[in-house]
């Protein structure tokens, strides 16, 4: 059973930084794509960034140049470095994974992903 556990959320002022982590366990497939999604109150879940096992990334336009997705394959940890945070980045952030790879990476669609973490809250104050 695949488990994803997020950490690193918190409260920060606009312009600040946070790094989210997602520890994956129970993953036996060598082919995978992982991603970060977020959901603000009253809004639909939206894709933030994704990465495949080769390190190819796909980022939402709203976070390009500010957020960086990366992974440590050996430790099975997914990261999201968030810089220049804005109040509109406030949301619950979720880690997601699917035992499949594509070329090129597909659009950031939550329906693509099979496994989900419980989420970590990020709050950015102005």
PDB file of C-alpha atoms in Angstrom:
ATOM      1  CA  UNK A   1       0.000   0.000   0.000  1.00  0.00           C
ATOM      2  CA  UNK A   2       1.481   3.306  -1.116  1.00  0.00           C
ATOM      3  CA  UNK A   3       1.528   6.000   1.533  1.00  0.00           C
ATOM      4  CA  UNK A   4       2.383   9.659   1.028  1.00  0.00           C
ATOM      5  CA  UNK A   5       3.022  11.901   4.019  1.00  0.00           C
ATOM      6  CA  UNK A   6       3.475  15.643   3.571  1.00  0.00           C
ATOM      7  CA  UNK A   7       5.278  17.990   5.936  1.00  0.00           C
ATOM      8  CA  UNK A   8       6.736  21.485   5.967  1.00  0.00           C
ATOM      9  CA  UNK A   9       3.638  23.613   5.774  1.00  0.00           C
ATOM     10  CA  UNK A  10       3.130  26.635   7.995  1.00  0.00           C
ATOM     11  CA  UNK A  11       2.483  30.341   8.136  1.00  0.00           C
ATOM     12  CA  UNK A  12       4.734  32.871   6.442  1.00  0.00           C
ATOM     13  CA  UNK A  13       4.584  36.480   5.354  1.00  0.00           C
ATOM     14  CA  UNK A  14       4.356  37.458   1.713  1.00  0.00           C
ATOM     15  CA  UNK A  15       7.736  37.263   0.036  1.00  0.00           C
ATOM     16  CA  UNK A  16       8.868  34.465   2.316  1.00  0.00           C
ATOM     17  CA  UNK A  17       9.782  30.856   1.567  1.00  0.00           C
ATOM     18  CA  UNK A  18       8.746  27.375   2.621  1.00  0.00           C
ATOM     19  CA  UNK A  19       9.855  23.907   1.575  1.00  0.00           C
ATOM     20  CA  UNK A  20       7.322  21.115   1.525  1.00  0.00           C
ATOM     21  CA  UNK A  21       8.339  17.471   1.712  1.00  0.00           C
ATOM     22  CA  UNK A  22       6.467  14.307   0.841  1.00  0.00           C
ATOM     23  CA  UNK A  23       7.773  10.970   2.068  1.00  0.00           C
ATOM     24  CA  UNK A  24       6.663   8.003  -0.022  1.00  0.00           C
ATOM     25  CA  UNK A  25       6.530   4.431   1.221  1.00  0.00           C
ATOM     26  CA  UNK A  26       5.221   1.142  -0.128  1.00  0.00           C
ATOM     27  CA  UNK A  27       6.144   2.119  -3.676  1.00  0.00           C
ATOM     28  CA  UNK A  28       7.356  -0.855  -5.717  1.00  0.00           C
ATOM     29  CA  UNK A  29       7.030   0.458  -9.258  1.00  0.00           C
ATOM     30  CA  UNK A  30      10.115   1.815 -11.033  1.00  0.00           C
ATOM     31  CA  UNK A  31       7.946   4.003 -13.244  1.00  0.00           C
ATOM     32  CA  UNK A  32       6.256   6.897 -11.528  1.00  0.00           C
ATOM     33  CA  UNK A  33       5.175  10.469 -11.751  1.00  0.00           C
ATOM     34  CA  UNK A  34       4.652  12.603  -8.665  1.00  0.00           C
ATOM     35  CA  UNK A  35       3.095  15.970  -8.207  1.00  0.00           C
ATOM     36  CA  UNK A  36       1.905  18.731  -5.930  1.00  0.00           C
ATOM     37  CA  UNK A  37      -1.625  20.051  -5.957  1.00  0.00           C
ATOM     38  CA  UNK A  38      -3.321  22.675  -3.829  1.00  0.00           C
ATOM     39  CA  UNK A  39      -6.836  23.581  -2.827  1.00  0.00           C
ATOM     40  CA  UNK A  40      -7.944  26.849  -1.308  1.00  0.00           C
ATOM     41  CA  UNK A  41     -11.263  27.159   0.558  1.00  0.00           C
ATOM     42  CA  UNK A  42     -14.153  27.342  -1.866  1.00  0.00           C
ATOM     43  CA  UNK A  43     -11.956  26.606  -4.867  1.00  0.00           C
ATOM     44  CA  UNK A  44     -11.231  23.543  -6.957  1.00  0.00           C
ATOM     45  CA  UNK A  45      -8.037  21.568  -6.520  1.00  0.00           C
ATOM     46  CA  UNK A  46      -5.377  22.828  -8.924  1.00  0.00           C
ATOM     47  CA  UNK A  47      -2.091  21.397 -10.086  1.00  0.00           C
ATOM     48  CA  UNK A  48       1.105  23.098  -8.981  1.00  0.00           C
ATOM     49  CA  UNK A  49       3.922  20.983 -10.407  1.00  0.00           C
ATOM     50  CA  UNK A  50       4.811  17.435 -11.386  1.00  0.00           C
ATOM     51  CA  UNK A  51       7.990  15.443 -11.910  1.00  0.00           C
ATOM     52  CA  UNK A  52       8.789  12.029 -13.324  1.00  0.00           C
ATOM     53  CA  UNK A  53      11.477   9.565 -12.269  1.00  0.00           C
ATOM     54  CA  UNK A  54      13.906  11.118 -14.760  1.00  0.00           C
ATOM     55  CA  UNK A  55      13.555  14.588 -13.281  1.00  0.00           C
ATOM     56  CA  UNK A  56      11.439  16.064 -16.064  1.00  0.00           C
ATOM     57  CA  UNK A  57       9.161  18.713 -14.589  1.00  0.00           C
ATOM     58  CA  UNK A  58       5.957  20.515 -15.427  1.00  0.00           C
ATOM     59  CA  UNK A  59       4.947  23.669 -13.569  1.00  0.00           C
ATOM     60  CA  UNK A  60       1.746  25.658 -13.442  1.00  0.00           C
ATOM     61  CA  UNK A  61       2.021  29.125 -14.950  1.00  0.00           C
ATOM     62  CA  UNK A  62       1.019  30.700 -11.638  1.00  0.00           C
ATOM     63  CA  UNK A  63       4.121  29.353  -9.871  1.00  0.00           C
ATOM     64  CA  UNK A  64       6.772  29.387 -12.618  1.00  0.00           C
ATOM     65  CA  UNK A  65       9.911  31.127 -11.468  1.00  0.00           C
ATOM     66  CA  UNK A  66       8.826  30.913  -7.809  1.00  0.00           C
ATOM     67  CA  UNK A  67       8.274  27.221  -7.019  1.00  0.00           C
ATOM     68  CA  UNK A  68      10.661  24.346  -7.732  1.00  0.00           C
ATOM     69  CA  UNK A  69       9.728  20.678  -7.620  1.00  0.00           C
ATOM     70  CA  UNK A  70      12.449  18.099  -7.032  1.00  0.00           C
ATOM     71  CA  UNK A  71      12.919  14.612  -5.667  1.00  0.00           C
ATOM     72  CA  UNK A  72      15.407  12.411  -3.903  1.00  0.00           C
ATOM     73  CA  UNK A  73      14.964   9.007  -5.510  1.00  0.00           C
ATOM     74  CA  UNK A  74      17.134   7.197  -2.988  1.00  0.00           C
ATOM     75  CA  UNK A  75      15.186   8.546  -0.022  1.00  0.00           C
ATOM     76  CA  UNK A  76      11.847   8.491  -1.881  1.00  0.00           C
ATOM     77  CA  UNK A  77      11.094  12.068  -0.914  1.00  0.00           C
ATOM     78  CA  UNK A  78       9.402  14.684  -3.063  1.00  0.00           C
ATOM     79  CA  UNK A  79      10.054  18.372  -2.419  1.00  0.00           C
ATOM     80  CA  UNK A  80       8.430  21.667  -3.300  1.00  0.00           C
ATOM     81  CA  UNK A  81      10.574  24.725  -2.700  1.00  0.00           C
ATOM     82  CA  UNK A  82       8.307  27.752  -2.590  1.00  0.00           C
ATOM     83  CA  UNK A  83       9.878  31.199  -2.815  1.00  0.00           C
ATOM     84  CA  UNK A  84       8.394  34.681  -3.192  1.00  0.00           C
ATOM     85  CA  UNK A  85       5.176  33.443  -1.661  1.00  0.00           C
ATOM     86  CA  UNK A  86       1.995  35.432  -2.211  1.00  0.00           C
ATOM     87  CA  UNK A  87      -1.256  35.506  -0.219  1.00  0.00           C
ATOM     88  CA  UNK A  88      -2.971  33.771  -3.154  1.00  0.00           C
ATOM     89  CA  UNK A  89      -0.687  30.766  -2.570  1.00  0.00           C
ATOM     90  CA  UNK A  90      -2.579  30.094   0.660  1.00  0.00           C
ATOM     91  CA  UNK A  91      -4.074  26.594   0.392  1.00  0.00           C
ATOM     92  CA  UNK A  92      -3.883  23.007   1.529  1.00  0.00           C
ATOM     93  CA  UNK A  93      -1.061  21.405  -0.437  1.00  0.00           C
ATOM     94  CA  UNK A  94      -1.289  17.738  -1.424  1.00  0.00           C
ATOM     95  CA  UNK A  95       1.322  15.307  -2.655  1.00  0.00           C
ATOM     96  CA  UNK A  96       0.197  12.843  -5.339  1.00  0.00           C
ATOM     97  CA  UNK A  97       1.696   9.901  -7.206  1.00  0.00           C
ATOM     98  CA  UNK A  98       0.894   7.514 -10.035  1.00  0.00           C
ATOM     99  CA  UNK A  99       2.765   4.386 -11.185  1.00  0.00           C
ATOM    100  CA  UNK A 100       3.217   5.575 -14.736  1.00  0.00           C
ATOM    101  CA  UNK A 101       5.423   7.836 -16.822  1.00  0.00           C
ATOM    102  CA  UNK A 102       4.661   9.814 -19.937  1.00  0.00           C
ATOM    103  CA  UNK A 103       6.635  11.810 -22.467  1.00  0.00           C
ATOM    104  CA  UNK A 104       5.952  14.624 -22.445  1.00  0.00           C
ATOM    105  CA  UNK A 105       4.412  15.002 -18.997  1.00  0.00           C
ATOM    106  CA  UNK A 106       0.642  15.413 -19.194  1.00  0.00           C
ATOM    107  CA  UNK A 107      -1.187  18.530 -18.010  1.00  0.00           C
ATOM    108  CA  UNK A 108      -1.579  18.882 -14.256  1.00  0.00           C
ATOM    109  CA  UNK A 109      -4.853  17.031 -13.808  1.00  0.00           C
ATOM    110  CA  UNK A 110      -5.746  15.491 -10.468  1.00  0.00           C
ATOM    111  CA  UNK A 111      -7.554  12.646 -12.255  1.00  0.00           C
ATOM    112  CA  UNK A 112      -4.167  11.443 -13.534  1.00  0.00           C
ATOM    113  CA  UNK A 113      -2.929  10.576 -10.055  1.00  0.00           C
ATOM    114  CA  UNK A 114      -3.785   7.488  -8.033  1.00  0.00           C
ATOM    115  CA  UNK A 115      -2.269   8.043  -4.611  1.00  0.00           C
ATOM    116  CA  UNK A 116      -2.718  11.084  -2.395  1.00  0.00           C
ATOM    117  CA  UNK A 117      -1.371  12.377   0.886  1.00  0.00           C
ATOM    118  CA  UNK A 118      -3.446  14.009   3.611  1.00  0.00           C
ATOM    119  CA  UNK A 119      -2.178  17.508   2.878  1.00  0.00           C
ATOM    120  CA  UNK A 120      -0.229  20.224   4.650  1.00  0.00           C
ATOM    121  CA  UNK A 121      -1.537  23.756   5.163  1.00  0.00           C
ATOM    122  CA  UNK A 122       0.309  26.769   3.780  1.00  0.00           C
ATOM    123  CA  UNK A 123      -0.833  30.221   4.874  1.00  0.00           C
ATOM    124  CA  UNK A 124       0.697  33.392   3.439  1.00  0.00           C
ATOM    125  CA  UNK A 125      -0.169  36.691   5.074  1.00  0.00           C
ATOM    126  CA  UNK A 126       0.160  40.085   3.431  1.00  0.00           C
TER     127      UNK A 126
END
